[in-house]
Amino acid sequence: MVRRAACPGSFDPVTHGHLDVIGRAAGLFDEVVVAVGVNPSKSRLFSPDERLDMLGQACATWDNVRVAGFTGLLTDFCRAEGISAIVKGLRAVSDFDYELQMAQMNASLSDVETVFMPTSPEWSFLASSLVKEIAQFGGDVSGLVPDYVHEALVRRFAEQGTTG
Ligand code: PNS
């Protein structure tokens, strides 16, 4: 039986912290599906296509990882894709409360298990929201995200005229 896991998130944008968890999940499971939440009601810096494209490039290095967008419930996506586990990175205790609630809610909705993976300490301070805030004000985030994500951030804030 193929052991297939999901690494879900909004990935707006993908960071080295996400990739740390995805890469380690790829070492534990036969297949990993990076599940990009594309709920249209949420406003994001990057469109679903842009987020999927950046993740596709970032995950090309692992041959058992693919990227897919989903709308609606994560548990429905997992059922449709034959996914038995959801892998979530935990950066700090502060992540745990909400992640535990989601894990228990998802367990009440389906048979899918949630597996928590401690983020590597190297990336424990990293969050897409902070990356965006720093990039917006002209700070250097080049060490926190892949090069093409860095370029996309600089371009997007220049387009918006909000840098600096
Ligand atoms: O990057 P994020 O914001 O932590 O990602 C959150 C995400 C997309 C994984 C979460 O919001 C989600 O699973 N959304 C799908 C809707 C759903 O299933 N909601 C019930 C959660 S218990």
PDB file of C-alpha atoms and ligand atoms in Angstrom:
ATOM      1  CA  MET A   1       0.000   0.000   0.000  1.00  0.00           C
ATOM      2  CA  VAL A   2       1.241   3.463  -0.909  1.00  0.00           C
ATOM      3  CA  ARG A   3       1.620   5.718   2.129  1.00  0.00           C
ATOM      4  CA  ARG A   4       0.530   9.131   0.887  1.00  0.00           C
ATOM      5  CA  ALA A   5       0.688  12.309   2.990  1.00  0.00           C
ATOM      6  CA  ALA A   6      -0.476  15.877   2.505  1.00  0.00           C
ATOM      7  CA  CYS A   7       1.505  18.975   3.474  1.00  0.00           C
ATOM      8  CA  PRO A   8      -1.263  21.596   3.455  1.00  0.00           C
ATOM      9  CA  GLY A   9      -0.982  25.351   3.682  1.00  0.00           C
ATOM     10  CA  SER A  10      -1.608  28.608   1.937  1.00  0.00           C
ATOM     11  CA  PHE A  11       2.078  29.058   0.994  1.00  0.00           C
ATOM     12  CA  ASP A  12       1.750  32.806   0.383  1.00  0.00           C
ATOM     13  CA  PRO A  13       4.636  32.491  -0.367  1.00  0.00           C
ATOM     14  CA  VAL A  14       6.557  29.248   0.221  1.00  0.00           C
ATOM     15  CA  THR A  15       9.546  29.672   2.587  1.00  0.00           C
ATOM     16  CA  HIS A  16      12.560  27.555   3.517  1.00  0.00           C
ATOM     17  CA  GLY A  17      10.595  26.598   6.654  1.00  0.00           C
ATOM     18  CA  HIS A  18       7.850  24.981   4.540  1.00  0.00           C
ATOM     19  CA  LEU A  19      10.438  23.258   2.357  1.00  0.00           C
ATOM     20  CA  ASP A  20      12.211  21.861   5.410  1.00  0.00           C
ATOM     21  CA  VAL A  21       8.986  20.124   6.496  1.00  0.00           C
ATOM     22  CA  ILE A  22       8.036  19.011   2.961  1.00  0.00           C
ATOM     23  CA  GLY A  23      11.490  17.515   2.329  1.00  0.00           C
ATOM     24  CA  ARG A  24      11.506  15.629   5.614  1.00  0.00           C
ATOM     25  CA  ALA A  25       7.952  14.358   4.976  1.00  0.00           C
ATOM     26  CA  ALA A  26       9.144  13.128   1.568  1.00  0.00           C
ATOM     27  CA  GLY A  27      11.716  11.004   3.407  1.00  0.00           C
ATOM     28  CA  LEU A  28       9.036   9.417   5.600  1.00  0.00           C
ATOM     29  CA  PHE A  29       6.182   8.774   3.139  1.00  0.00           C
ATOM     30  CA  ASP A  30       6.004   7.115  -0.285  1.00  0.00           C
ATOM     31  CA  GLU A  31       4.276  10.154  -1.769  1.00  0.00           C
ATOM     32  CA  VAL A  32       3.685  13.697  -0.565  1.00  0.00           C
ATOM     33  CA  VAL A  33       1.040  16.020  -1.982  1.00  0.00           C
ATOM     34  CA  VAL A  34       1.654  19.674  -1.189  1.00  0.00           C
ATOM     35  CA  ALA A  35      -1.953  20.848  -0.856  1.00  0.00           C
ATOM     36  CA  VAL A  36      -2.302  24.552  -1.561  1.00  0.00           C
ATOM     37  CA  GLY A  37      -5.452  26.090  -0.094  1.00  0.00           C
ATOM     38  CA  VAL A  38      -6.947  28.253  -2.836  1.00  0.00           C
ATOM     39  CA  ASN A  39     -10.079  29.388  -1.041  1.00  0.00           C
ATOM     40  CA  PRO A  40     -11.183  32.367  -3.184  1.00  0.00           C
ATOM     41  CA  SER A  41     -12.633  34.289  -0.213  1.00  0.00           C
ATOM     42  CA  LYS A  42      -9.168  34.871   1.285  1.00  0.00           C
ATOM     43  CA  SER A  43      -7.080  37.719  -0.058  1.00  0.00           C
ATOM     44  CA  ARG A  44      -3.484  36.741  -0.748  1.00  0.00           C
ATOM     45  CA  LEU A  45      -0.384  38.482  -2.061  1.00  0.00           C
ATOM     46  CA  PHE A  46       0.105  35.778  -4.708  1.00  0.00           C
ATOM     47  CA  SER A  47      -2.608  34.193  -6.846  1.00  0.00           C
ATOM     48  CA  PRO A  48      -3.251  30.434  -6.641  1.00  0.00           C
ATOM     49  CA  ASP A  49      -1.394  29.930  -9.952  1.00  0.00           C
ATOM     50  CA  GLU A  50       1.602  31.934  -8.736  1.00  0.00           C
ATOM     51  CA  ARG A  51       1.751  29.983  -5.462  1.00  0.00           C
ATOM     52  CA  LEU A  52       1.406  26.644  -7.265  1.00  0.00           C
ATOM     53  CA  ASP A  53       4.087  27.644  -9.751  1.00  0.00           C
ATOM     54  CA  MET A  54       6.601  28.701  -7.064  1.00  0.00           C
ATOM     55  CA  LEU A  55       5.956  25.504  -5.092  1.00  0.00           C
ATOM     56  CA  GLY A  56       6.277  23.404  -8.245  1.00  0.00           C
ATOM     57  CA  GLN A  57       9.761  24.822  -8.816  1.00  0.00           C
ATOM     58  CA  ALA A  58      10.697  24.424  -5.161  1.00  0.00           C
ATOM     59  CA  CYS A  59       9.555  20.787  -4.988  1.00  0.00           C
ATOM     60  CA  ALA A  60      11.024  19.663  -8.325  1.00  0.00           C
ATOM     61  CA  THR A  61      14.023  18.374  -6.373  1.00  0.00           C
ATOM     62  CA  TRP A  62      11.939  15.531  -4.811  1.00  0.00           C
ATOM     63  CA  ASP A  63      10.536  12.952  -7.224  1.00  0.00           C
ATOM     64  CA  ASN A  64       7.854  11.736  -4.774  1.00  0.00           C
ATOM     65  CA  VAL A  65       6.386  15.204  -4.142  1.00  0.00           C
ATOM     66  CA  ARG A  66       3.668  16.850  -6.221  1.00  0.00           C
ATOM     67  CA  VAL A  67       1.743  20.056  -5.797  1.00  0.00           C
ATOM     68  CA  ALA A  68      -2.037  20.452  -6.043  1.00  0.00           C
ATOM     69  CA  GLY A  69      -4.534  23.199  -5.280  1.00  0.00           C
ATOM     70  CA  PHE A  70      -7.665  22.495  -3.260  1.00  0.00           C
ATOM     71  CA  THR A  71     -10.812  24.339  -2.252  1.00  0.00           C
ATOM     72  CA  GLY A  72     -13.245  23.288   0.457  1.00  0.00           C
ATOM     73  CA  LEU A  73     -12.351  20.927   3.265  1.00  0.00           C
ATOM     74  CA  LEU A  74      -8.881  19.462   3.557  1.00  0.00           C
ATOM     75  CA  THR A  75     -10.369  16.163   4.726  1.00  0.00           C
ATOM     76  CA  ASP A  76     -12.453  15.934   1.512  1.00  0.00           C
ATOM     77  CA  PHE A  77      -9.310  16.568  -0.538  1.00  0.00           C
ATOM     78  CA  CYS A  78      -7.449  13.859   1.421  1.00  0.00           C
ATOM     79  CA  ARG A  79     -10.263  11.354   0.894  1.00  0.00           C
ATOM     80  CA  ALA A  80     -10.408  12.089  -2.852  1.00  0.00           C
ATOM     81  CA  GLU A  81      -6.615  11.740  -3.192  1.00  0.00           C
ATOM     82  CA  GLY A  82      -6.213   8.610  -1.044  1.00  0.00           C
ATOM     83  CA  ILE A  83      -4.175  10.540   1.539  1.00  0.00           C
ATOM     84  CA  SER A  84      -3.938   8.933   4.992  1.00  0.00           C
ATOM     85  CA  ALA A  85      -1.848  11.525   6.853  1.00  0.00           C
ATOM     86  CA  ILE A  86      -1.598  15.295   7.141  1.00  0.00           C
ATOM     87  CA  VAL A  87       1.885  16.533   8.050  1.00  0.00           C
ATOM     88  CA  LYS A  88       2.056  19.857   9.892  1.00  0.00           C
ATOM     89  CA  GLY A  89       5.201  21.663  11.008  1.00  0.00           C
ATOM     90  CA  LEU A  90       5.303  23.052  14.537  1.00  0.00           C
ATOM     91  CA  ARG A  91       7.630  26.003  15.024  1.00  0.00           C
ATOM     92  CA  ALA A  92       6.921  26.639  18.691  1.00  0.00           C
ATOM     93  CA  VAL A  93       4.462  25.812  21.472  1.00  0.00           C
ATOM     94  CA  SER A  94       2.396  28.776  20.271  1.00  0.00           C
ATOM     95  CA  ASP A  95       1.578  26.840  17.073  1.00  0.00           C
ATOM     96  CA  PHE A  96       0.366  23.854  19.042  1.00  0.00           C
ATOM     97  CA  ASP A  97      -3.022  25.054  20.345  1.00  0.00           C
ATOM     98  CA  TYR A  98      -4.495  25.860  16.954  1.00  0.00           C
ATOM     99  CA  GLU A  99      -2.842  22.922  15.208  1.00  0.00           C
ATOM    100  CA  LEU A 100      -4.158  20.507  17.841  1.00  0.00           C
ATOM    101  CA  GLN A 101      -7.672  21.911  17.418  1.00  0.00           C
ATOM    102  CA  MET A 102      -7.473  21.498  13.630  1.00  0.00           C
ATOM    103  CA  ALA A 103      -6.019  17.992  13.946  1.00  0.00           C
ATOM    104  CA  GLN A 104      -8.813  16.915  16.287  1.00  0.00           C
ATOM    105  CA  MET A 105     -11.477  18.554  14.129  1.00  0.00           C
ATOM    106  CA  ASN A 106     -10.085  16.853  11.014  1.00  0.00           C
ATOM    107  CA  ALA A 107     -10.004  13.519  12.890  1.00  0.00           C
ATOM    108  CA  SER A 108     -13.664  13.990  13.764  1.00  0.00           C
ATOM    109  CA  LEU A 109     -14.476  14.520  10.080  1.00  0.00           C
ATOM    110  CA  SER A 110     -12.499  11.618   8.607  1.00  0.00           C
ATOM    111  CA  ASP A 111     -10.003   8.820   9.219  1.00  0.00           C
ATOM    112  CA  VAL A 112      -7.032  10.976   8.264  1.00  0.00           C
ATOM    113  CA  GLU A 113      -4.250  11.170  10.864  1.00  0.00           C
ATOM    114  CA  THR A 114      -2.278  14.348  11.601  1.00  0.00           C
ATOM    115  CA  VAL A 115       1.461  14.022  12.165  1.00  0.00           C
ATOM    116  CA  PHE A 116       3.267  16.957  13.808  1.00  0.00           C
ATOM    117  CA  MET A 117       6.832  17.591  12.748  1.00  0.00           C
ATOM    118  CA  PRO A 118       9.051  19.979  14.702  1.00  0.00           C
ATOM    119  CA  THR A 119      10.449  22.630  12.380  1.00  0.00           C
ATOM    120  CA  SER A 120      14.245  22.660  12.240  1.00  0.00           C
ATOM    121  CA  PRO A 121      15.472  25.291  14.747  1.00  0.00           C
ATOM    122  CA  GLU A 122      17.134  27.080  11.852  1.00  0.00           C
ATOM    123  CA  TRP A 123      13.698  28.123  10.587  1.00  0.00           C
ATOM    124  CA  SER A 124      11.649  28.263  13.795  1.00  0.00           C
ATOM    125  CA  PHE A 125      11.167  32.057  13.577  1.00  0.00           C
ATOM    126  CA  LEU A 126      10.028  31.977   9.964  1.00  0.00           C
ATOM    127  CA  ALA A 127       6.499  32.818   8.809  1.00  0.00           C
ATOM    128  CA  SER A 128       5.183  33.863   5.384  1.00  0.00           C
ATOM    129  CA  SER A 129       3.418  36.827   7.002  1.00  0.00           C
ATOM    130  CA  LEU A 130       6.704  38.189   8.419  1.00  0.00           C
ATOM    131  CA  VAL A 131       8.537  37.544   5.153  1.00  0.00           C
ATOM    132  CA  LYS A 132       5.915  39.647   3.341  1.00  0.00           C
ATOM    133  CA  GLU A 133       6.067  42.439   5.900  1.00  0.00           C
ATOM    134  CA  ILE A 134       9.859  42.621   5.764  1.00  0.00           C
ATOM    135  CA  ALA A 135       9.952  42.481   1.947  1.00  0.00           C
ATOM    136  CA  GLN A 136       7.260  45.161   1.757  1.00  0.00           C
ATOM    137  CA  PHE A 137       9.466  47.564   3.686  1.00  0.00           C
ATOM    138  CA  GLY A 138      12.576  46.764   1.674  1.00  0.00           C
ATOM    139  CA  GLY A 139      14.180  44.324   4.151  1.00  0.00           C
ATOM    140  CA  ASP A 140      16.354  41.473   2.925  1.00  0.00           C
ATOM    141  CA  VAL A 141      14.509  38.142   2.896  1.00  0.00           C
ATOM    142  CA  SER A 142      16.822  36.477   0.369  1.00  0.00           C
ATOM    143  CA  GLY A 143      18.043  33.908   2.923  1.00  0.00           C
ATOM    144  CA  LEU A 144      14.525  32.902   3.958  1.00  0.00           C
ATOM    145  CA  VAL A 145      12.916  31.932   0.653  1.00  0.00           C
ATOM    146  CA  PRO A 146      14.078  30.427  -2.670  1.00  0.00           C
ATOM    147  CA  ASP A 147      15.632  32.939  -5.114  1.00  0.00           C
ATOM    148  CA  TYR A 148      12.631  33.079  -7.479  1.00  0.00           C
ATOM    149  CA  VAL A 149      10.296  33.713  -4.513  1.00  0.00           C
ATOM    150  CA  HIS A 150      12.561  36.544  -3.402  1.00  0.00           C
ATOM    151  CA  GLU A 151      12.468  38.004  -6.920  1.00  0.00           C
ATOM    152  CA  ALA A 152       8.672  37.625  -7.062  1.00  0.00           C
ATOM    153  CA  LEU A 153       8.299  39.440  -3.720  1.00  0.00           C
ATOM    154  CA  VAL A 154      10.494  42.336  -4.825  1.00  0.00           C
ATOM    155  CA  ARG A 155       8.582  42.550  -8.133  1.00  0.00           C
ATOM    156  CA  ARG A 156       5.145  42.394  -6.503  1.00  0.00           C
ATOM    157  CA  PHE A 157       5.846  45.151  -3.976  1.00  0.00           C
ATOM    158  CA  ALA A 158       7.467  47.296  -6.681  1.00  0.00           C
ATOM    159  CA  GLU A 159       4.306  46.855  -8.799  1.00  0.00           C
ATOM    160  CA  GLN A 160       2.201  47.871  -5.828  1.00  0.00           C
ATOM    161  CA  GLY A 161       4.498  50.821  -5.121  1.00  0.00           C
ATOM    162  CA  THR A 162       4.618  49.850  -1.445  1.00  0.00           C
ATOM    163  CA  THR A 163       8.326  49.115  -0.975  1.00  0.00           C
ATOM    164  CA  GLY A 164      10.248  51.266   1.473  1.00  0.00           C
TER     165      GLY A 164
HETATM  166  O1  PNS B   1      -0.891  28.268   5.746  1.00  0.00           O
HETATM  167  P1  PNS B   1      -2.061  28.107   6.649  1.00  0.00           P
HETATM  168  O2  PNS B   1      -2.883  29.359   6.689  1.00  0.00           O
HETATM  169  O3  PNS B   1      -1.673  27.582   8.001  1.00  0.00           O
HETATM  170  O4  PNS B   1      -2.979  26.976   5.973  1.00  0.00           O
HETATM  171  C1  PNS B   1      -4.166  26.611   6.587  1.00  0.00           C
HETATM  172  C2  PNS B   1      -4.885  25.479   5.822  1.00  0.00           C
HETATM  173  C3  PNS B   1      -5.069  25.834   4.337  1.00  0.00           C
HETATM  174  C4  PNS B   1      -4.084  24.215   5.939  1.00  0.00           C
HETATM  175  C5  PNS B   1      -6.229  25.340   6.566  1.00  0.00           C
HETATM  176  O5  PNS B   1      -6.850  26.591   6.652  1.00  0.00           O
HETATM  177  C6  PNS B   1      -7.168  24.365   5.907  1.00  0.00           C
HETATM  178  O6  PNS B   1      -7.015  23.170   6.073  1.00  0.00           O
HETATM  179  N1  PNS B   1      -8.147  24.893   5.141  1.00  0.00           N
HETATM  180  C7  PNS B   1      -9.115  24.118   4.427  1.00  0.00           C
HETATM  181  C8  PNS B   1     -10.519  24.255   5.033  1.00  0.00           C
HETATM  182  C9  PNS B   1     -10.730  23.233   6.137  1.00  0.00           C
HETATM  183  O7  PNS B   1     -10.581  22.048   5.956  1.00  0.00           O
HETATM  184  N2  PNS B   1     -11.058  23.767   7.318  1.00  0.00           N
HETATM  185  C10 PNS B   1     -11.269  22.995   8.498  1.00  0.00           C
HETATM  186  C11 PNS B   1     -10.008  22.936   9.336  1.00  0.00           C
HETATM  187  S1  PNS B   1     -10.212  22.028  10.821  1.00  0.00           S
END
